[in-house]
Amino acid sequence: MPIIELRGITKTYHQGELEVEVLKGVDLQVEAGDFLAIMGASGSGKSTLLYIIGCLERFTQGTYLLAGQEISHLDDEELSLIRNERLGFIFQSFYLIPYLSVFENVLVPTIYSKKRLNFRKRAEQLLSQVGLRDRISFLPSELSGGQKQRTAIVRSLINDPDIILADEPTGQLDSKSSSQVMEILAGLNRQGKTIILVTHDEATASYASKRVIMKDGLVYPA
Ligand code: ADP
Ligand code: MG
């Protein structure tokens, strides 16, 4: 059974009078342990698709099975529970909270967690693993782009999700920081995490083991 299965997913946005169909019937299967890159031009619907996969955005029509469970019937509370327990998110612009330290930022998702983990210990260990041990009490403004993204990776891992979704995670990074970030994601994939990466950058996509291309709201094999 695929961990993620989309069948005929559509998404229509209303822009004033205008209806724009951004996804036109996407079919996609992701197996547990996959490292998938979703590529495609700007505006092709990559982020929309990733946000739907991440249960951050509702779809208009179609079927979405997450670990075999149909999620379109779930209410917002049930969806946030799934998001919190199963999914980790990494974004191009990091979305760190500016007035919280690195340590406090990575602990934010644990506020809503029902999992019983030693989160503070876990935060320390994960931050050390990504080379941020000596940055634990820094504010985001005191970090480089690469350090910010590594902080965001730890935040995405803190609740021990099985799926990590990354939307252009290297989009604001130089090539050295980009490869550091991608090496970390590749390592997580080797440990068994399912990773779905959106990128239009060839070097970034090369870390993935499978890829698809989005074009005009549909997904094609690459
Ligand atoms: P990509 O990530 O591939 O650049 P997006 O998924 O961000 O593409 O956007 C695809 C299309 O959907 C674009 O034309 C964009 O303008 C439109 N779109 C995205 N989000 C919204 C929204 N919240 N409301 C209206 N239109 C949107
Ligand atoms: Mg995008």
PDB file of C-alpha atoms in Angstrom, residues 4-206:
ATOM      1  CA  ILE A   4       0.316   8.576  -0.197  1.00  0.00           C
ATOM      2  CA  GLU A   5      -2.156   8.008  -2.988  1.00  0.00           C
ATOM      3  CA  LEU A   6      -3.828  10.802  -4.932  1.00  0.00           C
ATOM      4  CA  ARG A   7      -6.519  10.056  -7.489  1.00  0.00           C
ATOM      5  CA  GLY A   8      -7.981  12.710  -9.742  1.00  0.00           C
ATOM      6  CA  ILE A   9      -7.158  15.590  -7.408  1.00  0.00           C
ATOM      7  CA  THR A  10      -8.373  18.969  -8.621  1.00  0.00           C
ATOM      8  CA  LYS A  11      -7.986  22.389  -7.052  1.00  0.00           C
ATOM      9  CA  THR A  12      -9.807  25.502  -8.158  1.00  0.00           C
ATOM     10  CA  TYR A  13      -8.932  28.913  -6.756  1.00  0.00           C
ATOM     11  CA  HIS A  14     -11.332  31.812  -6.972  1.00  0.00           C
ATOM     12  CA  GLN A  15      -9.574  35.015  -7.925  1.00  0.00           C
ATOM     13  CA  GLY A  16     -12.364  37.583  -7.795  1.00  0.00           C
ATOM     14  CA  GLU A  17     -14.739  36.753 -10.654  1.00  0.00           C
ATOM     15  CA  LEU A  18     -12.238  34.312 -12.074  1.00  0.00           C
ATOM     16  CA  GLU A  19     -12.062  30.587 -11.379  1.00  0.00           C
ATOM     17  CA  VAL A  20      -8.609  29.165 -11.903  1.00  0.00           C
ATOM     18  CA  GLU A  21      -8.179  25.402 -12.016  1.00  0.00           C
ATOM     19  CA  VAL A  22      -4.626  24.949 -10.775  1.00  0.00           C
ATOM     20  CA  LEU A  23      -4.711  21.148 -10.431  1.00  0.00           C
ATOM     21  CA  LYS A  24      -6.628  19.331 -13.129  1.00  0.00           C
ATOM     22  CA  GLY A  25      -6.854  15.749 -11.916  1.00  0.00           C
ATOM     23  CA  VAL A  26      -3.544  14.740 -10.375  1.00  0.00           C
ATOM     24  CA  ASP A  27      -2.790  11.047  -9.877  1.00  0.00           C
ATOM     25  CA  LEU A  28       0.248  10.279  -7.733  1.00  0.00           C
ATOM     26  CA  GLN A  29       1.482   7.385  -5.653  1.00  0.00           C
ATOM     27  CA  VAL A  30       4.288   7.666  -3.140  1.00  0.00           C
ATOM     28  CA  GLU A  31       5.648   4.556  -1.459  1.00  0.00           C
ATOM     29  CA  ALA A  32       6.925   4.563   2.119  1.00  0.00           C
ATOM     30  CA  GLY A  33      10.649   5.309   2.001  1.00  0.00           C
ATOM     31  CA  ASP A  34      10.522   7.120  -1.345  1.00  0.00           C
ATOM     32  CA  PHE A  35      12.530  10.292  -1.954  1.00  0.00           C
ATOM     33  CA  LEU A  36      10.478  12.023  -4.629  1.00  0.00           C
ATOM     34  CA  ALA A  37      11.257  15.281  -6.403  1.00  0.00           C
ATOM     35  CA  ILE A  38       8.361  17.208  -7.920  1.00  0.00           C
ATOM     36  CA  MET A  39       9.755  19.483 -10.598  1.00  0.00           C
ATOM     37  CA  GLY A  40       8.180  21.951 -12.996  1.00  0.00           C
ATOM     38  CA  ALA A  41       8.075  25.592 -13.981  1.00  0.00           C
ATOM     39  CA  SER A  42       7.005  28.393 -11.669  1.00  0.00           C
ATOM     40  CA  GLY A  43       3.221  28.584 -11.467  1.00  0.00           C
ATOM     41  CA  SER A  44       2.694  24.961 -12.536  1.00  0.00           C
ATOM     42  CA  GLY A  45       1.025  24.077  -9.217  1.00  0.00           C
ATOM     43  CA  LYS A  46       3.869  22.420  -7.292  1.00  0.00           C
ATOM     44  CA  SER A  47       3.311  24.252  -4.010  1.00  0.00           C
ATOM     45  CA  THR A  48      -0.445  23.815  -4.242  1.00  0.00           C
ATOM     46  CA  LEU A  49       0.042  20.074  -4.667  1.00  0.00           C
ATOM     47  CA  LEU A  50       2.527  19.870  -1.786  1.00  0.00           C
ATOM     48  CA  TYR A  51       0.209  21.845   0.517  1.00  0.00           C
ATOM     49  CA  ILE A  52      -2.626  19.463  -0.337  1.00  0.00           C
ATOM     50  CA  ILE A  53      -0.400  16.464   0.372  1.00  0.00           C
ATOM     51  CA  GLY A  54       0.536  18.155   3.657  1.00  0.00           C
ATOM     52  CA  CYS A  55      -3.118  18.695   4.593  1.00  0.00           C
ATOM     53  CA  LEU A  56      -2.447  22.445   4.774  1.00  0.00           C
ATOM     54  CA  GLU A  57      -4.828  23.072   1.902  1.00  0.00           C
ATOM     55  CA  ARG A  58      -8.116  21.404   0.960  1.00  0.00           C
ATOM     56  CA  PHE A  59      -8.642  20.033  -2.535  1.00  0.00           C
ATOM     57  CA  THR A  60     -11.718  20.542  -4.695  1.00  0.00           C
ATOM     58  CA  GLN A  61     -12.338  17.046  -6.075  1.00  0.00           C
ATOM     59  CA  GLY A  62     -10.695  13.648  -6.006  1.00  0.00           C
ATOM     60  CA  THR A  63      -9.456  11.141  -3.475  1.00  0.00           C
ATOM     61  CA  TYR A  64      -6.494  11.387  -1.130  1.00  0.00           C
ATOM     62  CA  LEU A  65      -5.489   8.335   0.855  1.00  0.00           C
ATOM     63  CA  LEU A  66      -2.827   8.920   3.488  1.00  0.00           C
ATOM     64  CA  ALA A  67      -1.569   5.581   4.802  1.00  0.00           C
ATOM     65  CA  GLY A  68      -4.776   4.094   3.461  1.00  0.00           C
ATOM     66  CA  GLN A  69      -7.045   6.604   5.201  1.00  0.00           C
ATOM     67  CA  GLU A  70      -9.318   8.826   3.107  1.00  0.00           C
ATOM     68  CA  ILE A  71      -8.710  12.292   4.460  1.00  0.00           C
ATOM     69  CA  SER A  72     -11.311  14.434   2.674  1.00  0.00           C
ATOM     70  CA  HIS A  73     -13.945  13.615   5.319  1.00  0.00           C
ATOM     71  CA  LEU A  74     -11.780  14.691   8.238  1.00  0.00           C
ATOM     72  CA  ASP A  75     -12.473  17.954  10.058  1.00  0.00           C
ATOM     73  CA  ASP A  76      -9.831  20.600  10.746  1.00  0.00           C
ATOM     74  CA  GLU A  77      -8.970  19.214  14.164  1.00  0.00           C
ATOM     75  CA  GLU A  78      -8.415  15.691  12.839  1.00  0.00           C
ATOM     76  CA  LEU A  79      -6.312  17.108  10.017  1.00  0.00           C
ATOM     77  CA  SER A  80      -4.103  19.087  12.399  1.00  0.00           C
ATOM     78  CA  LEU A  81      -3.507  15.952  14.426  1.00  0.00           C
ATOM     79  CA  ILE A  82      -2.348  14.099  11.292  1.00  0.00           C
ATOM     80  CA  ARG A  83      -0.181  17.065  10.290  1.00  0.00           C
ATOM     81  CA  ASN A  84       1.368  17.221  13.715  1.00  0.00           C
ATOM     82  CA  GLU A  85       2.091  13.502  14.086  1.00  0.00           C
ATOM     83  CA  ARG A  86       2.887  12.299  10.592  1.00  0.00           C
ATOM     84  CA  LEU A  87       4.146  15.245   8.568  1.00  0.00           C
ATOM     85  CA  GLY A  88       7.140  17.542   8.832  1.00  0.00           C
ATOM     86  CA  PHE A  89       7.391  20.717   6.742  1.00  0.00           C
ATOM     87  CA  ILE A  90      10.331  22.672   5.382  1.00  0.00           C
ATOM     88  CA  PHE A  91       9.809  25.870   3.387  1.00  0.00           C
ATOM     89  CA  GLN A  92      11.956  28.037   1.151  1.00  0.00           C
ATOM     90  CA  SER A  93      11.745  30.996   3.540  1.00  0.00           C
ATOM     91  CA  PHE A  94      12.198  28.968   6.743  1.00  0.00           C
ATOM     92  CA  TYR A  95       9.289  30.520   8.715  1.00  0.00           C
ATOM     93  CA  LEU A  96      11.220  30.631  11.971  1.00  0.00           C
ATOM     94  CA  ILE A  97       9.728  32.760  14.745  1.00  0.00           C
ATOM     95  CA  PRO A  98      12.066  35.771  14.993  1.00  0.00           C
ATOM     96  CA  TYR A  99      11.848  36.357  18.761  1.00  0.00           C
ATOM     97  CA  LEU A 100      12.422  32.703  19.725  1.00  0.00           C
ATOM     98  CA  SER A 101      15.835  31.052  20.007  1.00  0.00           C
ATOM     99  CA  VAL A 102      16.872  28.135  17.801  1.00  0.00           C
ATOM    100  CA  PHE A 103      16.073  25.763  20.669  1.00  0.00           C
ATOM    101  CA  GLU A 104      12.635  27.327  21.280  1.00  0.00           C
ATOM    102  CA  ASN A 105      11.818  27.369  17.565  1.00  0.00           C
ATOM    103  CA  VAL A 106      12.417  23.664  17.124  1.00  0.00           C
ATOM    104  CA  LEU A 107      10.219  22.902  20.138  1.00  0.00           C
ATOM    105  CA  VAL A 108       7.193  24.849  18.820  1.00  0.00           C
ATOM    106  CA  PRO A 109       5.472  21.838  17.136  1.00  0.00           C
ATOM    107  CA  THR A 110       5.698  19.825  20.366  1.00  0.00           C
ATOM    108  CA  ILE A 111       3.180  22.151  22.039  1.00  0.00           C
ATOM    109  CA  TYR A 112       0.391  20.304  20.220  1.00  0.00           C
ATOM    110  CA  SER A 113       1.964  16.858  20.223  1.00  0.00           C
ATOM    111  CA  LYS A 114       0.322  13.928  21.897  1.00  0.00           C
ATOM    112  CA  LYS A 115       3.460  11.833  21.489  1.00  0.00           C
ATOM    113  CA  ARG A 116       5.398  11.006  24.614  1.00  0.00           C
ATOM    114  CA  LEU A 117       8.975  11.818  23.691  1.00  0.00           C
ATOM    115  CA  ASN A 118      11.697  13.607  25.620  1.00  0.00           C
ATOM    116  CA  PHE A 119      11.499  16.598  23.321  1.00  0.00           C
ATOM    117  CA  ARG A 120      14.170  18.776  24.933  1.00  0.00           C
ATOM    118  CA  LYS A 121      16.716  15.960  24.804  1.00  0.00           C
ATOM    119  CA  ARG A 122      15.641  15.174  21.276  1.00  0.00           C
ATOM    120  CA  ALA A 123      16.017  18.820  20.243  1.00  0.00           C
ATOM    121  CA  GLU A 124      19.565  18.914  21.612  1.00  0.00           C
ATOM    122  CA  GLN A 125      20.521  15.685  19.851  1.00  0.00           C
ATOM    123  CA  LEU A 126      19.021  16.663  16.510  1.00  0.00           C
ATOM    124  CA  LEU A 127      20.539  20.157  16.623  1.00  0.00           C
ATOM    125  CA  SER A 128      23.952  18.601  17.324  1.00  0.00           C
ATOM    126  CA  GLN A 129      23.504  16.182  14.431  1.00  0.00           C
ATOM    127  CA  VAL A 130      22.971  19.067  11.988  1.00  0.00           C
ATOM    128  CA  GLY A 131      25.940  21.015  13.368  1.00  0.00           C
ATOM    129  CA  LEU A 132      24.001  23.600  15.390  1.00  0.00           C
ATOM    130  CA  ARG A 133      25.033  22.604  18.897  1.00  0.00           C
ATOM    131  CA  ASP A 134      26.735  25.960  19.534  1.00  0.00           C
ATOM    132  CA  ARG A 135      23.852  27.958  18.001  1.00  0.00           C
ATOM    133  CA  ILE A 136      21.136  26.661  20.328  1.00  0.00           C
ATOM    134  CA  SER A 137      20.482  29.985  22.058  1.00  0.00           C
ATOM    135  CA  PHE A 138      20.901  32.186  18.971  1.00  0.00           C
ATOM    136  CA  LEU A 139      18.019  34.099  17.414  1.00  0.00           C
ATOM    137  CA  PRO A 140      17.167  33.390  13.750  1.00  0.00           C
ATOM    138  CA  SER A 141      18.531  36.826  12.779  1.00  0.00           C
ATOM    139  CA  GLU A 142      21.944  35.691  14.043  1.00  0.00           C
ATOM    140  CA  LEU A 143      22.050  32.666  11.702  1.00  0.00           C
ATOM    141  CA  SER A 144      23.150  32.170   8.106  1.00  0.00           C
ATOM    142  CA  GLY A 145      20.573  30.938   5.594  1.00  0.00           C
ATOM    143  CA  GLY A 146      21.930  27.405   5.784  1.00  0.00           C
ATOM    144  CA  GLN A 147      21.784  27.454   9.592  1.00  0.00           C
ATOM    145  CA  LYS A 148      18.198  28.721   9.443  1.00  0.00           C
ATOM    146  CA  GLN A 149      17.199  25.896   7.136  1.00  0.00           C
ATOM    147  CA  ARG A 150      18.962  23.317   9.314  1.00  0.00           C
ATOM    148  CA  THR A 151      17.011  24.706  12.282  1.00  0.00           C
ATOM    149  CA  ALA A 152      13.816  24.320  10.253  1.00  0.00           C
ATOM    150  CA  ILE A 153      14.766  20.720   9.418  1.00  0.00           C
ATOM    151  CA  VAL A 154      15.143  19.922  13.111  1.00  0.00           C
ATOM    152  CA  ARG A 155      11.784  21.576  13.799  1.00  0.00           C
ATOM    153  CA  SER A 156      10.242  19.373  11.090  1.00  0.00           C
ATOM    154  CA  LEU A 157      11.699  16.274  12.783  1.00  0.00           C
ATOM    155  CA  ILE A 158      10.963  17.039  16.396  1.00  0.00           C
ATOM    156  CA  ASN A 159       7.662  15.117  16.516  1.00  0.00           C
ATOM    157  CA  ASP A 160       9.234  12.203  14.630  1.00  0.00           C
ATOM    158  CA  PRO A 161       7.021  12.297  11.507  1.00  0.00           C
ATOM    159  CA  ASP A 162       7.286   9.574   8.880  1.00  0.00           C
ATOM    160  CA  ILE A 163       6.868  11.992   5.956  1.00  0.00           C
ATOM    161  CA  ILE A 164       8.849  15.166   5.277  1.00  0.00           C
ATOM    162  CA  LEU A 165       7.613  17.735   2.757  1.00  0.00           C
ATOM    163  CA  ALA A 166      10.055  20.335   1.483  1.00  0.00           C
ATOM    164  CA  ASP A 167       8.995  23.242  -0.744  1.00  0.00           C
ATOM    165  CA  GLU A 168      12.058  24.666  -2.545  1.00  0.00           C
ATOM    166  CA  PRO A 169      14.214  24.103   0.577  1.00  0.00           C
ATOM    167  CA  THR A 170      17.356  25.378  -1.164  1.00  0.00           C
ATOM    168  CA  GLY A 171      15.666  28.299  -2.933  1.00  0.00           C
ATOM    169  CA  GLN A 172      17.356  30.913  -0.736  1.00  0.00           C
ATOM    170  CA  LEU A 173      20.663  29.128  -0.163  1.00  0.00           C
ATOM    171  CA  ASP A 174      24.081  29.262  -1.805  1.00  0.00           C
ATOM    172  CA  SER A 175      25.362  26.043  -3.361  1.00  0.00           C
ATOM    173  CA  LYS A 176      27.443  24.977  -0.333  1.00  0.00           C
ATOM    174  CA  SER A 177      24.538  25.386   2.126  1.00  0.00           C
ATOM    175  CA  SER A 178      22.225  23.764  -0.415  1.00  0.00           C
ATOM    176  CA  SER A 179      24.297  20.610  -0.558  1.00  0.00           C
ATOM    177  CA  GLN A 180      24.573  20.509   3.255  1.00  0.00           C
ATOM    178  CA  VAL A 181      20.792  20.711   3.534  1.00  0.00           C
ATOM    179  CA  MET A 182      20.254  18.101   0.822  1.00  0.00           C
ATOM    180  CA  GLU A 183      22.807  15.734   2.404  1.00  0.00           C
ATOM    181  CA  ILE A 184      20.801  15.936   5.632  1.00  0.00           C
ATOM    182  CA  LEU A 185      17.575  15.136   3.781  1.00  0.00           C
ATOM    183  CA  ALA A 186      19.263  12.243   1.968  1.00  0.00           C
ATOM    184  CA  GLY A 187      20.474  10.890   5.318  1.00  0.00           C
ATOM    185  CA  LEU A 188      16.962  11.098   6.754  1.00  0.00           C
ATOM    186  CA  ASN A 189      15.677   9.204   3.732  1.00  0.00           C
ATOM    187  CA  ARG A 190      18.291   6.477   4.321  1.00  0.00           C
ATOM    188  CA  GLN A 191      16.934   6.236   7.886  1.00  0.00           C
ATOM    189  CA  GLY A 192      13.519   5.497   6.403  1.00  0.00           C
ATOM    190  CA  LYS A 193      11.751   8.858   6.189  1.00  0.00           C
ATOM    191  CA  THR A 194       9.582   9.387   3.132  1.00  0.00           C
ATOM    192  CA  ILE A 195      10.560  12.685   1.523  1.00  0.00           C
ATOM    193  CA  ILE A 196       8.691  14.743  -1.037  1.00  0.00           C
ATOM    194  CA  LEU A 197      10.679  17.635  -2.376  1.00  0.00           C
ATOM    195  CA  VAL A 198       9.470  20.439  -4.624  1.00  0.00           C
ATOM    196  CA  THR A 199      12.199  22.138  -6.610  1.00  0.00           C
ATOM    197  CA  HIS A 200      12.981  23.557 -10.008  1.00  0.00           C
ATOM    198  CA  ASP A 201      16.702  23.176  -9.370  1.00  0.00           C
ATOM    199  CA  GLU A 202      18.423  20.247 -11.063  1.00  0.00           C
ATOM    200  CA  ALA A 203      21.232  19.919  -8.479  1.00  0.00           C
ATOM    201  CA  THR A 204      18.690  19.816  -5.652  1.00  0.00           C
ATOM    202  CA  ALA A 205      16.497  17.272  -7.445  1.00  0.00           C
ATOM    203  CA  SER A 206      19.503  15.016  -8.050  1.00  0.00           C
TER     204      SER A 206
END
